[in-house]
Coordinates of C-alpha atoms and ligand atoms in Angstrom, one line a residue:
M1 CA 92.6 106.1 3.0
G2 CA 92.3 106.2 6.8
K3 CA 93.3 105.5 10.4
C4 CA 91.7 102.3 12.3
M5 CA 92.0 102.0 15.8
I6 CA 92.0 97.9 17.0
I7 CA 91.1 97.5 20.3
G8 CA 92.6 94.2 21.9
C9 CA 95.3 92.1 21.2
G10 CA 94.9 88.5 21.7
G11 CA 94.6 85.5 18.9
V12 CA 92.4 87.1 16.5
A13 CA 93.4 90.7 16.5
S14 CA 97.2 89.7 16.1
V15 CA 95.4 88.2 12.7
A16 CA 93.5 91.1 11.7
I17 CA 96.8 93.6 12.6
H18 CA 99.4 91.6 10.2
K19 CA 96.4 92.2 7.5
C20 CA 95.8 95.7 7.9
C21 CA 99.6 96.2 7.7
Q22 CA 99.5 93.9 4.2
N23 CA 97.0 96.6 3.1
S24 CA 98.3 99.8 4.0
E25 CA 96.8 101.9 1.3
V26 CA 92.9 101.2 2.9
F27 CA 94.9 101.2 6.6
E28 CA 97.8 104.3 6.4
G29 CA 97.4 104.1 9.9
I30 CA 96.6 101.8 12.8
M31 CA 96.6 101.9 16.5
I32 CA 96.4 98.6 18.7
A33 CA 95.1 99.4 22.3
S34 CA 94.9 97.0 24.6
R35 CA 95.0 95.8 28.7
T36 CA 98.7 94.6 27.9
K37 CA 100.7 97.1 26.1
S38 CA 103.5 95.0 26.0
K39 CA 102.1 92.6 23.5
C40 CA 101.0 95.3 21.2
D41 CA 104.6 96.9 21.4
A42 CA 106.0 93.3 20.3
L43 CA 103.6 93.0 17.2
K44 CA 105.0 96.9 16.2
E45 CA 108.6 95.9 16.7
K46 CA 107.5 92.7 13.8
L47 CA 105.5 94.3 11.6
Q48 CA 106.6 98.4 11.2
P49 CA 109.6 97.3 9.2
T50 CA 107.5 95.1 6.8
T51 CA 104.6 98.0 6.4
K52 CA 103.9 101.0 5.1
T53 CA 100.8 101.4 7.6
V54 CA 101.9 103.5 10.7
I55 CA 101.6 101.7 14.1
E56 CA 101.0 103.0 17.4
T57 CA 100.2 101.6 20.2
A58 CA 98.9 102.3 23.9
Q59 CA 97.1 100.3 27.3
V60 CA 93.8 100.6 27.9
N61 CA 91.3 99.3 29.8
A62 CA 88.1 98.7 27.5
D63 CA 85.8 98.9 30.6
N64 CA 85.9 102.0 31.4
V65 CA 84.2 104.4 28.9
D66 CA 86.1 108.0 29.9
E67 CA 89.5 106.1 29.0
L68 CA 88.0 105.0 25.8
I69 CA 87.0 108.0 24.9
A70 CA 89.8 109.7 26.0
L71 CA 92.5 107.6 23.6
I72 CA 89.9 108.0 20.6
E73 CA 89.8 111.6 20.4
S74 CA 93.7 112.0 21.0
Y75 CA 94.0 109.2 18.0
K76 CA 91.3 110.2 15.8
P77 CA 90.5 106.6 14.0
D78 CA 87.7 106.7 11.3
V79 CA 86.9 103.1 12.7
V80 CA 87.4 101.3 16.1
L81 CA 87.3 97.5 15.5
N82 CA 86.8 95.9 18.7
L83 CA 89.0 92.8 19.1
A84 CA 88.8 92.4 22.9
L85 CA 85.9 90.1 24.3
P86 CA 82.5 90.2 24.5
Y87 CA 82.1 92.1 27.3
Q88 CA 83.6 95.3 26.1
D89 CA 81.3 95.6 23.2
L90 CA 78.7 98.0 25.2
T91 CA 81.5 100.6 26.2
I92 CA 83.3 100.2 23.3
M93 CA 80.2 101.1 21.2
D94 CA 79.5 104.0 24.5
A95 CA 82.7 105.5 23.6
C96 CA 81.8 105.6 19.7
L97 CA 78.8 107.2 20.3
A98 CA 80.4 109.5 22.4
T99 CA 83.2 110.8 19.7
K100 CA 80.5 109.9 16.7
T101 CA 83.4 106.9 15.5
H102 CA 82.4 103.6 13.4
Y103 CA 82.8 100.2 15.3
V104 CA 82.8 97.0 14.1
D105 CA 83.1 93.7 16.4
T106 CA 83.5 90.3 15.9
A107 CA 80.9 88.8 18.7
N108 CA 77.6 90.3 20.2
Y109 CA 77.5 91.2 24.2
E110 CA 77.7 88.7 26.8
P111 CA 77.1 89.8 30.8
L112 CA 79.6 88.1 32.7
D113 CA 77.6 87.3 35.2
T114 CA 75.4 85.0 32.6
A115 CA 76.3 83.0 30.1
K116 CA 74.1 84.0 27.4
F117 CA 74.2 85.8 24.1
E118 CA 72.0 87.9 22.3
Y119 CA 71.7 90.6 20.3
K120 CA 69.2 92.6 22.0
W121 CA 72.0 94.6 23.8
Q122 CA 73.5 95.7 21.2
W123 CA 70.2 96.6 19.0
A124 CA 69.4 99.2 21.5
Y125 CA 71.4 101.0 20.3
R126 CA 70.2 101.7 16.9
E127 CA 68.7 104.9 17.1
K128 CA 71.8 106.6 18.8
F129 CA 73.9 105.8 16.1
E130 CA 71.8 106.4 13.3
K131 CA 71.0 109.7 15.1
A132 CA 74.8 110.2 15.2
G133 CA 75.1 109.3 11.8
I134 CA 77.6 106.3 12.7
T135 CA 77.6 102.7 11.6
A136 CA 78.4 99.7 14.5
L137 CA 78.7 96.5 12.2
L138 CA 78.2 94.0 14.3
G139 CA 79.7 90.1 14.1
S140 CA 82.5 90.4 11.2
G141 CA 84.8 87.4 12.0
F142 CA 83.7 84.3 10.3
D143 CA 80.5 82.9 12.4
P144 CA 79.2 84.7 12.5
G145 CA 80.5 87.0 10.1
V146 CA 81.3 85.4 6.9
T147 CA 78.5 82.8 7.6
G148 CA 75.8 86.2 7.2
V149 CA 77.8 87.7 4.1
F150 CA 77.6 83.7 2.6
S151 CA 73.7 84.0 3.6
A152 CA 73.5 86.8 1.7
Y153 CA 75.0 86.2 -1.1
A154 CA 73.1 83.1 -1.5
M155 CA 69.8 85.4 -1.1
K156 CA 71.1 87.5 -3.5
H157 CA 72.1 85.5 -6.4
E158 CA 70.9 81.6 -6.1
F159 CA 67.7 81.8 -4.0
D160 CA 64.1 83.4 -4.7
E161 CA 63.1 82.4 -0.9
I162 CA 65.8 80.3 1.6
N163 CA 63.8 78.0 3.7
Y164 CA 66.5 76.0 5.3
I165 CA 70.0 77.3 6.9
D166 CA 72.6 74.8 8.0
I167 CA 75.9 76.3 9.6
L168 CA 78.7 73.8 9.7
D169 CA 81.7 74.6 11.8
C170 CA 84.6 72.1 11.3
N171 CA 88.0 72.0 12.6
G172 CA 90.2 68.9 11.5
G173 CA 92.8 70.7 13.4
D174 CA 95.4 68.6 15.9
H175 CA 97.6 70.5 18.0
G176 CA 98.7 67.5 19.8
Y177 CA 97.5 68.3 23.5
P178 CA 94.9 66.1 25.0
F179 CA 92.4 69.6 25.7
A180 CA 93.1 73.2 24.5
T181 CA 90.6 75.4 23.0
N182 CA 91.2 77.6 20.1
F183 CA 90.1 80.7 21.0
N184 CA 90.0 81.8 24.2
P185 CA 89.0 79.4 26.7
E186 CA 86.5 81.2 28.4
I187 CA 84.5 82.2 25.6
N188 CA 85.0 78.8 23.9
I189 CA 83.8 77.0 27.3
R190 CA 80.8 78.9 28.2
E191 CA 79.7 78.6 24.6
V192 CA 80.1 74.6 24.1
S193 CA 78.9 74.2 27.5
A194 CA 75.8 76.1 27.1
K195 CA 72.5 74.5 25.9
G196 CA 71.9 73.9 22.5
S197 CA 69.2 75.5 20.6
Y198 CA 68.0 76.2 16.7
I199 CA 65.4 78.3 15.2
E200 CA 62.0 76.1 13.6
D201 CA 59.0 78.7 12.2
G202 CA 59.9 81.3 14.0
K203 CA 60.5 79.7 17.2
W204 CA 63.7 78.9 19.3
V205 CA 63.8 75.3 19.8
E206 CA 66.2 74.3 23.0
T207 CA 68.3 71.1 23.2
E208 CA 70.5 69.8 26.2
P209 CA 74.5 70.5 25.7
M210 CA 75.5 68.1 22.5
E211 CA 72.1 66.4 22.4
I212 CA 71.8 66.6 18.9
K213 CA 74.8 65.0 17.0
R214 CA 75.0 64.4 13.1
V215 CA 78.2 62.9 11.0
Y216 CA 79.1 64.5 8.2
N217 CA 82.1 64.2 5.4
F218 CA 83.8 67.5 4.9
K219 CA 86.3 68.3 1.6
G220 CA 89.6 68.8 2.6
V221 CA 89.3 67.4 6.4
G222 CA 87.2 64.2 6.1
E223 CA 84.3 62.6 8.3
K224 CA 83.4 64.0 11.6
D225 CA 81.3 63.9 14.4
M226 CA 79.3 67.6 14.6
Y227 CA 77.3 68.8 17.1
L228 CA 74.0 71.3 17.3
L229 CA 74.9 74.3 19.6
H230 CA 73.5 77.4 19.9
H231 CA 74.9 80.3 18.3
E232 CA 74.8 84.1 17.7
E233 CA 74.0 84.6 13.9
L234 CA 70.9 82.3 14.0
E235 CA 69.1 85.1 16.0
S236 CA 69.6 87.8 13.3
L237 CA 69.9 85.5 9.9
A238 CA 66.3 84.4 11.1
L239 CA 65.0 87.6 10.6
N240 CA 67.3 89.0 7.7
I241 CA 67.0 86.1 5.2
R242 CA 63.7 85.8 3.6
G243 CA 62.1 82.5 3.9
I244 CA 63.2 81.0 7.1
K245 CA 61.4 77.8 8.4
R246 CA 64.5 76.3 9.8
I247 CA 68.4 77.1 11.3
R248 CA 71.0 75.5 12.9
F249 CA 74.1 75.7 13.7
F250 CA 76.9 72.3 13.9
M251 CA 80.4 71.8 15.2
T252 CA 82.6 69.7 15.1
F253 CA 84.6 68.0 18.4
G254 CA 86.4 65.4 19.2
Q255 CA 85.6 62.8 21.7
S256 CA 88.9 63.9 23.2
Y257 CA 88.0 67.2 23.9
L258 CA 84.4 66.2 25.0
T259 CA 85.4 63.7 27.6
H260 CA 87.6 66.7 29.3
L261 CA 84.9 68.6 28.9
K262 CA 82.6 66.6 30.6
C263 CA 84.9 65.7 33.5
L264 CA 85.8 69.8 33.8
E265 CA 82.0 70.3 34.2
N266 CA 81.5 67.5 36.7
V267 CA 84.0 68.7 39.2
G268 CA 83.1 72.0 38.5
M269 CA 85.9 73.6 36.7
T270 CA 83.5 75.2 34.1
S271 CA 81.3 77.1 36.4
I272 CA 81.3 80.7 36.2
E273 CA 80.5 81.3 39.9
P274 CA 82.6 82.6 42.2
I275 CA 84.1 80.8 45.1
M276 CA 86.2 81.4 47.8
Y277 CA 89.3 79.7 47.5
E278 CA 92.0 80.1 50.2
G279 CA 90.3 83.6 51.4
K280 CA 90.3 85.0 47.7
E281 CA 87.0 85.1 45.8
I282 CA 87.8 83.0 42.0
V283 CA 85.8 82.0 39.3
P284 CA 86.2 78.4 38.6
L285 CA 86.0 79.0 34.8
Q286 CA 88.8 81.6 34.9
F287 CA 91.1 79.7 36.9
L288 CA 90.8 77.1 34.7
K289 CA 91.5 79.4 31.6
A290 CA 94.9 80.3 33.4
V291 CA 96.3 76.9 33.7
L292 CA 95.0 75.9 30.2
P293 CA 97.5 76.0 26.7
D294 CA 97.0 79.8 25.3
P295 CA 95.5 79.5 22.2
A296 CA 98.0 81.6 20.8
S297 CA 100.3 79.3 21.6
L298 CA 98.6 76.7 19.4
G299 CA 100.0 78.2 16.2
P300 CA 103.5 76.1 15.6
R301 CA 101.6 72.8 16.7
T302 CA 98.4 72.4 14.7
V303 CA 98.5 70.6 11.4
G304 CA 94.9 69.8 9.6
K305 CA 92.4 72.2 7.6
T306 CA 89.3 73.9 9.2
N307 CA 86.1 73.4 6.9
I308 CA 83.0 76.5 7.5
G309 CA 80.3 77.1 5.6
C310 CA 76.7 77.2 4.8
I311 CA 74.3 74.8 3.0
F312 CA 71.1 76.4 2.0
R313 CA 68.0 75.0 0.9
G314 CA 65.3 77.1 -0.8
K315 CA 63.5 77.7 -4.3
K316 CA 64.1 79.8 -7.3
D317 CA 61.7 80.1 -10.3
G318 CA 59.2 77.8 -8.5
K319 CA 61.9 74.9 -8.0
D320 CA 63.8 73.1 -4.7
K321 CA 67.8 74.0 -4.9
N322 CA 70.1 73.3 -2.5
Y323 CA 73.8 75.5 -2.5
Y324 CA 76.4 75.0 -0.1
L325 CA 79.1 77.8 0.7
Y326 CA 82.3 77.2 2.4
N327 CA 85.9 78.1 2.8
I328 CA 88.5 75.6 3.8
C329 CA 91.7 77.1 5.3
D330 CA 95.4 75.2 6.3
H331 CA 96.2 75.6 9.7
Q332 CA 99.9 75.4 8.8
E333 CA 99.5 77.8 5.9
C334 CA 98.0 80.3 8.0
Y335 CA 100.9 79.9 10.5
K336 CA 103.0 80.3 7.9
E337 CA 101.8 83.7 6.8
V338 CA 101.2 85.3 9.8
G339 CA 102.2 83.0 12.4
S340 CA 98.8 82.1 14.1
Q341 CA 96.6 78.8 13.6
A342 CA 93.7 78.9 11.5
I343 CA 90.6 79.7 14.0
S344 CA 92.5 83.1 14.9
Y345 CA 93.0 83.5 10.9
T346 CA 89.2 83.0 9.9
T347 CA 88.1 85.4 12.4
G348 CA 91.0 88.0 11.9
V349 CA 90.2 88.1 8.1
P350 CA 86.4 89.0 7.4
A351 CA 87.3 91.6 10.9
M352 CA 90.0 93.3 8.7
I353 CA 87.4 93.1 5.1
G354 CA 84.3 94.5 7.7
A355 CA 86.9 97.0 8.9
M356 CA 87.8 97.7 5.4
M357 CA 84.3 97.9 4.0
I358 CA 83.4 101.1 6.9
M359 CA 86.6 102.8 6.3
T360 CA 86.7 102.6 2.3
G361 CA 82.8 103.9 2.5
T362 CA 81.6 100.4 0.3
W363 CA 79.2 99.7 3.0
K364 CA 77.8 103.1 4.4
K365 CA 74.3 103.2 6.7
A366 CA 73.7 105.1 10.0
G367 CA 72.8 102.5 12.8
V368 CA 73.2 99.3 14.4
Y369 CA 73.5 96.5 11.4
N370 CA 74.4 92.6 11.9
I371 CA 76.5 91.9 8.5
E372 CA 74.3 90.3 6.0
E373 CA 72.2 93.3 5.9
F374 CA 74.8 95.1 3.9
D375 CA 75.8 94.0 0.1
P376 CA 77.7 90.6 -0.1
D377 CA 79.2 91.2 -3.3
P378 CA 82.2 93.3 -2.7
F379 CA 83.0 91.4 0.6
M380 CA 82.7 88.0 -1.3
E381 CA 85.6 89.8 -3.9
A382 CA 87.7 90.6 -0.5
L383 CA 87.5 87.3 1.0
N384 CA 89.1 86.0 -2.2
K385 CA 91.8 88.6 -1.9
W386 CA 92.9 88.1 1.6
G387 CA 93.2 84.8 2.0
L388 CA 89.7 83.3 2.6
P389 CA 88.5 81.8 -0.9
W390 CA 85.2 80.2 -1.2
E391 CA 83.8 77.5 -3.3
E392 CA 80.3 76.3 -4.0
D393 CA 78.5 73.2 -4.0
F394 CA 75.1 73.1 -6.2
D395 CA 74.9 69.1 -4.9
P396 CA 75.8 68.5 -1.3
V397 CA 74.8 66.3 0.8
L398 CA 72.3 67.4 3.2
V399 CA 72.1 67.2 6.6
D400 CA 69.1 65.3 8.1
Ligands
LIG1 P1 92.0 86.7 23.7 O1 92.0 86.2 24.7 O2 93.4 85.8 22.8 O3 92.5 88.3 23.6 C1 91.4 88.9 24.1 C2 92.3 90.4 23.7 O4 91.8 91.4 24.8 C3 93.4 90.3 24.5 O5 94.7 91.1 24.4 C4 93.1 91.2 26.2 O6 94.5 91.3 26.4 C5 92.2 92.5 25.5 N1 91.2 92.6 26.4 C6 90.1 92.0 27.6 N2 89.8 92.3 28.6 C7 90.2 93.6 27.8 C8 89.5 94.9 28.1 N3 89.3 95.4 29.8 N4 90.4 96.0 28.0 C9 91.7 96.2 26.9 N5 91.8 95.0 26.3 C10 91.4 93.7 26.9 O7 90.4 86.1 22.7 P2 90.4 86.0 21.2 O8 91.2 86.9 20.3 O9 90.3 84.5 20.8 O10 89.2 86.3 20.7 C11 88.8 87.9 20.2 C12 87.3 87.9 20.3 O11 87.1 87.5 18.9 C13 86.3 87.5 21.3 O12 85.3 88.3 21.2 C14 85.8 86.2 20.5 O13 84.3 85.9 21.1 C15 85.9 86.7 19.5 N6 85.9 85.4 18.0 C16 84.7 85.9 17.2 C17 85.0 84.4 16.5 C18 83.7 84.4 15.0 O14 84.2 83.9 14.4 N7 82.9 86.0 15.3 C19 85.7 83.5 16.5 C20 86.6 83.5 17.3 C21 86.6 84.5 18.3 P3 95.6 90.7 27.9 O15 96.4 90.3 26.3 O16 96.1 91.3 28.6 O17 94.7 89.2 27.8

């Protein structure tokens, strides 16, 4: 069917690459291009003997638009799948525009010096992508990603209007370390140490970090504390789903994680303000990242399950209706299949599916779109086929 260039070769990219290689009918060729080429080569060495997908590798600095353009022009992919960091979104989008190549990512742009992620920078590319006749699919991970597909599916099949969405992200996994993050530590800590927020009646309501706590009993995991966080899909879902009055995002955290985080915060280790250390400028959070376990190394140690999904409340045929769509994923099963834990797995699988939707022309619209703006049905089918089967509950326990 076609060729895909994958930028980045970390935890999420590794899963997406395994999945592309399982899906050689669609992904006839992939190029893995990242900052550290040895990681790309190691993955190629492992996977090439197992797949018909032809794997190529390259070194690239994705902060440099000219380098990206040269690489895209030499490989000529149908789609660029951005699995580097949110800081690279705009340079990669610029390179896609210059080469008229479709673009897919899993996280919205965030400037390095302000821990504030929002869609305005990427939505500003709408007209340019439309004019170039190419698609940018934003947020094709799990959350954002599958949560948007779930919302579009609920809207299409179960509701006339959806008034309340609660997104619940539960990780019941245990890696045995007192403190480690399940994906890129810098991105993860920036996300959880920021103020919380949710949307009510069209307005953002801000909370202190971790101010709002609830307890929920998750199928496959059990009872967990969860905390309200700001999360990027709230912004697009509030606009794209009919009838929204309130939308919130909760994530579970264990006490050990929170105690360590508080302590690191209190001593200044989570700061993104550069400081001078022995004559050299360093960013405390980036230094912290260097001493924490690499998320990719958690795979063999992590046991337990994740349960991520959305509880919808709204109206169907004039009657109130509740509906819960979720996926349960087992850390060890993921590790056996692709050598990664479930957090990378639940992001890497939808990333591959998003690229597939664009590559096969199943999703075809010129412009910049969030995932819930496309027909959810083929994506929902693909989730069942490629390792993230979903479950429904028509009488869920609600979050107050
Ligand atoms: P990792 O840190 O494991 O991987 C990032 C990769 O990008 C690394 O291979 C890194 O290279 C590479 N990279 C970083 N900067 C550059 C650059 N300038 N040029 C080229 N390559 C670069 O992160 P994850 O795999 O955990 O996360 C990847 C993305 O997925 C992030 O954007 C994250 O926010 C997103 N994500 C989305 C989720 C969702 O559900 N939507 C959930 C989890 C993550 P090197 O190997 O040299 O460090």
